[in-house]
Structures are given as C-alpha cells and as structure tokens.
Coordinates of C-alpha atoms in Angstrom, one line a residue:
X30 CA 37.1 22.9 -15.9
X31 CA 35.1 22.5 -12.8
X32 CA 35.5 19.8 -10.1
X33 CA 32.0 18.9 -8.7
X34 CA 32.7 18.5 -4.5
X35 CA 30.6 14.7 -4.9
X36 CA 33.2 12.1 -6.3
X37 CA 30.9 10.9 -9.3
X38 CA 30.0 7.4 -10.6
X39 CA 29.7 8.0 -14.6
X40 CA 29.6 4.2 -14.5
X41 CA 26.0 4.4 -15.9
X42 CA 27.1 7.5 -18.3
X43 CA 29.2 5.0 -19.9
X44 CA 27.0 2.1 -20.1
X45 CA 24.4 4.2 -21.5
X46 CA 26.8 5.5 -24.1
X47 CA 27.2 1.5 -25.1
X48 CA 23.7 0.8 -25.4
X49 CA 23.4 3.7 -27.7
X50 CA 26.2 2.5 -29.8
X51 CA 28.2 5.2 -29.2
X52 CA 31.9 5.3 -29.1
X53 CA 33.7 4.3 -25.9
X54 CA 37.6 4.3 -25.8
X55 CA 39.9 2.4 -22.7
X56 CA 42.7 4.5 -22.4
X57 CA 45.8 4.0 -19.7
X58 CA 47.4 7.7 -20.7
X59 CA 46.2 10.9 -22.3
X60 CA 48.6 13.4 -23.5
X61 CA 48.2 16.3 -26.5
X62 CA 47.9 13.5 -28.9
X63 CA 45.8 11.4 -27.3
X64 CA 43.1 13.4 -25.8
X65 CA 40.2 12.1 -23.6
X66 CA 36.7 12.8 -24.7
X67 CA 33.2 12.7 -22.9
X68 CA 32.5 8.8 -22.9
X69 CA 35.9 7.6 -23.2
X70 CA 37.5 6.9 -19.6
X71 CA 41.0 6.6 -18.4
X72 CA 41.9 3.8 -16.0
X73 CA 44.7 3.5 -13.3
X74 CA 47.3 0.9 -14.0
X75 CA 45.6 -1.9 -11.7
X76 CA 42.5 -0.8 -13.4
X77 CA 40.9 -0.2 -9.9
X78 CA 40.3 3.0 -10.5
X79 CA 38.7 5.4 -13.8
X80 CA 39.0 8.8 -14.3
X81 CA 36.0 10.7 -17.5
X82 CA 34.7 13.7 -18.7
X83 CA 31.3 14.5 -19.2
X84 CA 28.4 17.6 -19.4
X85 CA 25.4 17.0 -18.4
X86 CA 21.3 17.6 -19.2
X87 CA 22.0 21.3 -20.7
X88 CA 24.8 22.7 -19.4
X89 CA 27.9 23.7 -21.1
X90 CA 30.3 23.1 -18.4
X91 CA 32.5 19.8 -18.4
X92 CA 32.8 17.6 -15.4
X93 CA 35.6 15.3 -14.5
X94 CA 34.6 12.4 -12.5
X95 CA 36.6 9.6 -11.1
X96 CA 35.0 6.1 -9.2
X97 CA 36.6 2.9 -8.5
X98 CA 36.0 0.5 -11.5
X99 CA 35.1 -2.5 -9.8
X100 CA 32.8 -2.3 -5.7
X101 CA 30.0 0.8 -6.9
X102 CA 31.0 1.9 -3.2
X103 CA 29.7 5.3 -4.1
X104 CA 26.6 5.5 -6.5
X105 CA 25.5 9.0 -6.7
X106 CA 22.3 9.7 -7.7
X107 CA 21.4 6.4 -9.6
X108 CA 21.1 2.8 -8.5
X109 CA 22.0 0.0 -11.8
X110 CA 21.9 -3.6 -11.0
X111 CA 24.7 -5.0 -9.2
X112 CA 25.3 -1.5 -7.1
X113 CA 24.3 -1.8 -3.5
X114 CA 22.1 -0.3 -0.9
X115 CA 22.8 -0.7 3.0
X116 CA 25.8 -0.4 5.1
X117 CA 29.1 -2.2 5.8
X118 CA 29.0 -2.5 9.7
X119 CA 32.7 -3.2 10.2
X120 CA 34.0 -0.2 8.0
X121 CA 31.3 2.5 8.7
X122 CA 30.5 2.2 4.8
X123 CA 27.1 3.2 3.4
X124 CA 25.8 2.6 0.0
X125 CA 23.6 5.8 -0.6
X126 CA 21.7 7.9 -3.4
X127 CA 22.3 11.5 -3.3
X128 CA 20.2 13.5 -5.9
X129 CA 22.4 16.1 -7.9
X130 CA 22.3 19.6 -7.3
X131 CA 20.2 20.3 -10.6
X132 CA 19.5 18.8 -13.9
X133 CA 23.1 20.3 -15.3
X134 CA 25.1 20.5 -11.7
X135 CA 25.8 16.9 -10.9
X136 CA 26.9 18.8 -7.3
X137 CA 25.6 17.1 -3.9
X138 CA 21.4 17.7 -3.9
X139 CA 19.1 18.1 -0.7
X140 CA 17.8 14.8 -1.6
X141 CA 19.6 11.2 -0.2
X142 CA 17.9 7.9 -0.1
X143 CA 19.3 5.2 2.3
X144 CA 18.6 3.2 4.8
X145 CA 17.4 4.2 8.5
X146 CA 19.4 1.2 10.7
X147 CA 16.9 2.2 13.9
X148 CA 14.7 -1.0 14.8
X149 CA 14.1 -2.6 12.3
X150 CA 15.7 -1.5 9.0
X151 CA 13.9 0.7 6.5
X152 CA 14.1 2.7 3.2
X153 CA 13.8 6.5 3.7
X154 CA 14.1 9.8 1.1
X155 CA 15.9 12.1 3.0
X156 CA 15.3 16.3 1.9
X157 CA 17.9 18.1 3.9
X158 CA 18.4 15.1 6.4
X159 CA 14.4 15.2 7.2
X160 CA 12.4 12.3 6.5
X161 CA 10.2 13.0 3.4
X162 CA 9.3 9.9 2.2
X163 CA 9.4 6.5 3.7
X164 CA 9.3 3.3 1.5
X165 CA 9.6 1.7 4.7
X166 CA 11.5 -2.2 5.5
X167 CA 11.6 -5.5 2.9
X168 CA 9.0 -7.7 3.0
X169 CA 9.9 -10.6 1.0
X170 CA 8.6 -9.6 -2.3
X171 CA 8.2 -5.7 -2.1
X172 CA 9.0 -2.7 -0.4
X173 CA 6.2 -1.9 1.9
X174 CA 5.2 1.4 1.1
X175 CA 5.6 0.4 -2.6
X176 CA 2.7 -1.4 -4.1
X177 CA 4.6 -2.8 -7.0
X178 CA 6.1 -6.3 -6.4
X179 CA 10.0 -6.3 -7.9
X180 CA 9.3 -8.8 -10.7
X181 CA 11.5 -12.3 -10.9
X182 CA 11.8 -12.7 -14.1
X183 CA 13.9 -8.9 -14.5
X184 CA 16.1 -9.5 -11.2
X185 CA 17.7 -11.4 -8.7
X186 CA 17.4 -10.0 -5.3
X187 CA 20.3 -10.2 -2.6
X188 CA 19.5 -9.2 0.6
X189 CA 22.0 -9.7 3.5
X190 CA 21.4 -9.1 7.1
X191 CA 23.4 -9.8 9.1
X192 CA 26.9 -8.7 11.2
X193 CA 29.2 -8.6 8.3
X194 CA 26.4 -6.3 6.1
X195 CA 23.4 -5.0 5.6
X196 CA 22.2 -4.9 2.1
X197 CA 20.1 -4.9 -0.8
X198 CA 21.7 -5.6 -4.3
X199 CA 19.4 -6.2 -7.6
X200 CA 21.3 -8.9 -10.4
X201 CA 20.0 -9.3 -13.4
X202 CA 18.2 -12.3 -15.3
X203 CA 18.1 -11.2 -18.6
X204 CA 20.6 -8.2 -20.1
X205 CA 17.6 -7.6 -22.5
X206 CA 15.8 -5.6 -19.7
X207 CA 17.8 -3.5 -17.7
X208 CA 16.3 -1.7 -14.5
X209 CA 17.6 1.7 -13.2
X210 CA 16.6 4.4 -10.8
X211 CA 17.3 7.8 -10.1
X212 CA 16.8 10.4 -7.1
X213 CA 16.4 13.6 -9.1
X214 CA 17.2 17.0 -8.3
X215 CA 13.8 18.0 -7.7
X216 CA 13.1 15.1 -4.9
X217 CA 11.3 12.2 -6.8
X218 CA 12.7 9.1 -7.4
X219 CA 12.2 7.7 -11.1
X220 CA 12.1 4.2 -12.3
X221 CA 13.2 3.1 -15.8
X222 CA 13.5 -0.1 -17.7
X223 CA 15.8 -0.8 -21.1
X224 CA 14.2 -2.9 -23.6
X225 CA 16.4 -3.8 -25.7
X226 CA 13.6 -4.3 -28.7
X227 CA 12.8 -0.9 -28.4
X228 CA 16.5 0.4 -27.7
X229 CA 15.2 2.9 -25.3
X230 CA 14.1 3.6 -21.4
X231 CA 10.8 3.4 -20.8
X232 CA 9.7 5.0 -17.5
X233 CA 8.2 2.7 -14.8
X234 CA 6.8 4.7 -12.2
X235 CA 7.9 7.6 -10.2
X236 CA 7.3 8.6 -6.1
X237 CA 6.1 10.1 -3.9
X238 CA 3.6 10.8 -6.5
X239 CA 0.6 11.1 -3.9
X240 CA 0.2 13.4 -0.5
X241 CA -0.2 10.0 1.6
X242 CA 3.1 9.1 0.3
X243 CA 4.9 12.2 2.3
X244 CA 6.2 11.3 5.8
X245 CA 3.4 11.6 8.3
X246 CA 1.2 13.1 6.4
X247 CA -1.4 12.4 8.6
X248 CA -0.5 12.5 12.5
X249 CA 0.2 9.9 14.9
X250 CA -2.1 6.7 15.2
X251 CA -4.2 7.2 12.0
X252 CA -3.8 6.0 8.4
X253 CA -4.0 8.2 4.9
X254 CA -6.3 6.6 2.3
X255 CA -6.3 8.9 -0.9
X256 CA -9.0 6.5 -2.7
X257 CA -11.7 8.1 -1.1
X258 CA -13.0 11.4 -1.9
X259 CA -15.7 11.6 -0.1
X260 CA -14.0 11.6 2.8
X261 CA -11.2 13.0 4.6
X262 CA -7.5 11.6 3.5
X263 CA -6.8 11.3 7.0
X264 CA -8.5 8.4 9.7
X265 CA -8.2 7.5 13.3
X266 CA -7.3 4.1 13.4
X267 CA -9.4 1.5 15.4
X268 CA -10.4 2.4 19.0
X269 CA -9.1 5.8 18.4
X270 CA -10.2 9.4 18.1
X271 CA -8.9 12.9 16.9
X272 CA -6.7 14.4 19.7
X273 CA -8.0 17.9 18.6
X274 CA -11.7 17.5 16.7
X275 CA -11.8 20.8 16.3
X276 CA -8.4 20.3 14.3
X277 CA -9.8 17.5 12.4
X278 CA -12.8 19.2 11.1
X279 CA -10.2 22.4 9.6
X280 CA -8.4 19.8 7.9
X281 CA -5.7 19.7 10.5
X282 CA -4.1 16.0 11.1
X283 CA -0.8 17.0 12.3
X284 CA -2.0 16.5 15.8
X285 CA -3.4 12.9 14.8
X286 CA -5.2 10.8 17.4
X287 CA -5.5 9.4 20.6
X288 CA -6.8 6.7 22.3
X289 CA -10.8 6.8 22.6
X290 CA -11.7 8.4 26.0
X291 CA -12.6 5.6 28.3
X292 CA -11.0 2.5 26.7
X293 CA -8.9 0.1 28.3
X294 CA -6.4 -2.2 26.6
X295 CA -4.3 -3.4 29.3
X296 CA -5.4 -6.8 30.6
X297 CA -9.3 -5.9 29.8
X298 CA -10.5 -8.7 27.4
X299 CA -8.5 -6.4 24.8
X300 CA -8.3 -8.1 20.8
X301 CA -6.9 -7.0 18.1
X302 CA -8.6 -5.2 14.5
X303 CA -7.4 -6.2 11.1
X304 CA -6.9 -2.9 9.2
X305 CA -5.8 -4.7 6.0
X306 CA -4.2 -3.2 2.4
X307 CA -1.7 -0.4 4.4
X308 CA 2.3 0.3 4.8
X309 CA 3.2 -1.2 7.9
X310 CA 4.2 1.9 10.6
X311 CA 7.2 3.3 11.2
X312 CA 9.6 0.3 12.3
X313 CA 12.5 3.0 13.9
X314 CA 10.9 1.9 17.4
X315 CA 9.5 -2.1 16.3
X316 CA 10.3 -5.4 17.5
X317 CA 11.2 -7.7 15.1
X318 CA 11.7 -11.6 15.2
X319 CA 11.7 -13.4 12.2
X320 CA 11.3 -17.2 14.2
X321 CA 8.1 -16.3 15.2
X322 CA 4.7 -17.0 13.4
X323 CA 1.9 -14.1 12.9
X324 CA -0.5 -16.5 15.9
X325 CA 2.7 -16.2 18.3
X326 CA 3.4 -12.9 17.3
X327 CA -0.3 -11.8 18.9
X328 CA 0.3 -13.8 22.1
X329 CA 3.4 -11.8 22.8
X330 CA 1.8 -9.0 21.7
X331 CA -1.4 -9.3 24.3
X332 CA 1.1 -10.4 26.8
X333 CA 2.5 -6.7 26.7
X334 CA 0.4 -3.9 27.5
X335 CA 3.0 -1.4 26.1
X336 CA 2.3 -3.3 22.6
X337 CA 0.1 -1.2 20.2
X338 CA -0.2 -2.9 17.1
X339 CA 1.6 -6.3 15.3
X340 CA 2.5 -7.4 11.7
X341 CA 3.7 -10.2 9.5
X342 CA 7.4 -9.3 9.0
X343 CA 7.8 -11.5 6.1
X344 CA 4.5 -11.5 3.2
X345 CA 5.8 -15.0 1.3
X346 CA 4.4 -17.9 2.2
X347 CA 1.2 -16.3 3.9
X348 CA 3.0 -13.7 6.0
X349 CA 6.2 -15.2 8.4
X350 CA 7.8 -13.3 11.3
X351 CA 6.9 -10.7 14.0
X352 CA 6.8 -6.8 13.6
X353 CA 5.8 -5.3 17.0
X354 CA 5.3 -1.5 17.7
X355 CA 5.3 -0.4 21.3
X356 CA 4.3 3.5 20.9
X357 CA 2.5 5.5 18.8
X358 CA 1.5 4.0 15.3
X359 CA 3.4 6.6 12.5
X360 CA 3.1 7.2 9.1
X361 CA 0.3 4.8 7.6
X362 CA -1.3 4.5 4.6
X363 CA -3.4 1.9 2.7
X364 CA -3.3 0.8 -0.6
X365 CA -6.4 -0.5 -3.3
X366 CA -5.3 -3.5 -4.0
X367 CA -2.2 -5.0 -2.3
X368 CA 0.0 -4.2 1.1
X369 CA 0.3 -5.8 5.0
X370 CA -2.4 -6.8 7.2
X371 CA -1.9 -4.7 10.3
X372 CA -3.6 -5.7 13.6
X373 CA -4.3 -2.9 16.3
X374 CA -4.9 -3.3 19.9
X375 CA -8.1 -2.3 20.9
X376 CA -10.4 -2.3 23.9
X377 CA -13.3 -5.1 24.2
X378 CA -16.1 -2.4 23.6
X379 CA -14.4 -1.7 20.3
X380 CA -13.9 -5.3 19.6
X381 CA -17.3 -6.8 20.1
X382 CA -17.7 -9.3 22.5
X383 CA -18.0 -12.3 19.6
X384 CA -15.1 -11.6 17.9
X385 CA -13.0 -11.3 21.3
X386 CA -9.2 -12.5 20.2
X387 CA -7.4 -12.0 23.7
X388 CA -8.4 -15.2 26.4

C-alpha cells in the first residue's frame, strides 16, 4: 500500500461517491471482518478526524488518505464550497491548492494556487514556486484577470480581511448546483458545475487558456490584447515606447517598454489616459485604500510623481476605493467585453492640451 507524502482531502471523493448513489459506510473500527473499502471512511472517536482508501484516474495502486472531518485546513488539489482560500495570520495557516503529481499519483504537483499577501492581496498559479499565472486581487464581483462574474444565484461569497484572516470561502444557495475546481497535474485549473437534473459535471471553463493569460507575457509597462490579429499581442501603454524596437519588431516583448523619450510627468501639466477593459497590474508593489473614491484616488495620485498609474479597487457600485502603482506597470491584459478601467500617467503632449486632467 503506498502512502502519498501530501496528507489528502478525499472529502470530495466521498461526496462525489453520494451524488452518484454509490455506497458509503461510517465506520469507527476495521478489523478482518469488517474491512474498509474505497468510499467508505473510518472516523476517530471525536469524529475530528477520517481515515479512506481510494485509486485514482487509472492506476492500480491504492491510496490511504486521512483529513480532519470538520475545518478543510488542507484542500489538495480541489476547492468545494465551504473550503477556504487565504491565510490564518495568527497561526501561519494557509489554505492552498496543490495540483497532484499526475492523473493516477495524487503525490504533491509543480502546480499551487494561493494567495500572494505582498501589497495588496492577489490570486497566483504557482509552477515550481514561479508565477505562471496571475488571476490577480477581488474586486467585488470577480476576480480581475477572470472575465466571468461568480454568479449570486450559485454562491454566497465570504471574504474576510482583516487581522484575524484573510480569506475567500464560496457557500452555497442552492444544493442543486454545486461548483468545484481543480488545479490539475498538467497546470490548468478546471471549473465544473453539478446539476443535479442532469446528475453530472458539466465543465465551466478552464485557464490559462490564452498566451496573455501567462505571467508577463508581454514585458513591463505594456498590455497583451489577443483579440487582434492584425496586430502584435503585445502594446506599449500610453506615453510609452519599446525599450528595444529592434526587439519589438522580432517579436521580442520581454524587454517591454519605457517611458517616451522626452516626456515629463512630474509636475508638467501631466493627466491621466483611460485604457479601459484590462486586469489591473500586478498589486505586489500597489497602494490600496478602500475610504477613498476613484476622483480622490487621482488627486493623490498627481500629487506623487513616483505614481504611475491608478484604479478603482472595488467595481460595485461604479468602481469604490484606490489602487495605486508606484513602478513599473506588470502583467496587463485587456478583455472584449468586461474588466477595470485603468488610468496611466502621462505627459501633457500625450494628453492633449483639451483634455488636460492635472490643475
């Protein structure tokens, strides 16, 4: 029998079992008699803690797996409502995805997906402890770097922030549609809903699914746009320019841009342009105050000659808070129909002297 080195959660084995209808036995002991089969799971006498058998995708092999019954402290590689993303501040606890080492080796993977707790909190997929994709921080209603809103009517959404815990935790509204997601072997995350109608999971979407949705996959201070063919994926934002056009032109980003030759954005009649539809940059370096509106967030922002770029932190109610980068601009993409409006500072040449935001 081998013992996998990640302590498992087969939590979700056993609640698929039950919405298949299969046979699932409590049992407090096992002995020659009583034996304990794949599905069926042995719990301590508090009933804190469960001990199962299982073998999974193809292989032959048996796993034993044990989890606390009650917490989901430590979720493996698949997130079911009521389990928990984030960390514990007081107790060093993190709530994490780790993909399995292959479809039938439910061994740690190269793939984790947890939060990054620099600046302002955001979502990262993790391939060896690398960044590979970001989904980047809440805002309100979505993920930024994830088009799709979470729908109310499926889930309730927890989100706590504060000294005690950071966290995101999905509930349920109706046990007719259950959500799950998993962080496969292979590095892509898959989304799934149960219908109970159809008695069966129907997949939702799966990422990254593009090459803008790879970390930086266009350099420093420019966005990736993949809805364009007719142009390059990768752009120089507003008031900027390829550090290396001669890279550019190979189909080199990885050296991104720069600021235009010439330009001046401290204390010049600098403004602001809109580059709308896009997940916000990187927030490991950002500002964030959520007390501020989006018109006080651009005073403090023009006040500071450090500040490159500001966002709404919050998209409900018209867009609420403060997001404020001070350094280069990473990891941008835009989106057809949905995403944050992100305003860059640029100089007054680039601006246009009648649409002049800084007084």
């Amino acid at each position: 029998m081998d013992v996998p080195p990640l302590v498992l959660l087969l939590c979700l084995h056993t609640l698929l079992l039950l919405l298949h209808h299969t046979r699932c036995k409590t049992l407090n002991t096992i002995s020659q008699t009583i034996p304990l089969h794949d599905g069926d799971v042995l719990l301590s006498e508090n009933k804190n803690f469960a001990l199962g058998l299982f073998s999974p995708g193809n292989s032959t092999r048996r796993f034993i797996g044990t989890w606390y019954n009650k917490s989901f402290d430590h979720p493996s590689d698949t997130l079911i409502p009521f389990m928990k993303l984030g960390r514990d501040p007081r107790t060093g606890m993190d709530w994490v995805l780790t993909s399995w080492r292959s479809e039938d080796d439910p061994g740690s993977g190269n793939f984790t997906f947890r939060f990054d707790f620099m600046g302002y909190p955001q979502l990262f997929l993790y391939k060896n402890g690398a960044p590979h994709w970001r989904v980047g921080p809440w805002m309100g209603l979505r993920w930024s770097g994830v088009p799709q809103k979470i729908s109310n009517s499926i889930v309730d959404i927890s989100f706590e922030n504060d000294q005690k815990e950071f966290s995101i935790l999905y509930g349920l509204r109706n046990t007719s549609t259950i959500p799950r997601m998993v962080v496969k072997s292979s590095g892509m995350i898959q989304r799934f809903i149960w219908h109970a109608r159809d008695s069966q999971w129907n997949e939702l979407g799966t990422a990254p699914a593009f090459e803008c949705d790879y970390y930086k996959a266009c350099g420093p201070n420019s966005y990736c746009n993949t809805y364009n063919a007719d142009q390059f994926n990768c752009t120089c934002l507003p008031g900027f320019e390829p550090q290396s056009l001669a890279d550019w032109l190979l189909r080199d980003f990885s050296g991104g841009c720069i600021r235009s030759r010439g330009s001046s954005t401290c204390l010049s009649r600098e403004g602001f342009v809109k580059v709308a539809l896009v997940k916000v940059p990187d927030t490991s370096r950002a500002y964030v105050s959520m007390s501020m509106s989006l018109k006080e967030c651009e005073r403090e922002c023009l006040k500071n000659c450090s500040c490159t770029a500001y966002a709404g932190a919050d998209e409900r109610q018209g867009g609420t808070g403060c997001l404020a980068w001070y350094d280069d601009l990473l990891d941008i993409r835009t989106f057809s129909n949905t995403g944050q409006d992100l305003y860059v500072r640029v100089d007054a040449s680039t601006l246009g002297t009648d649409e002049l935001i800084y007084t």
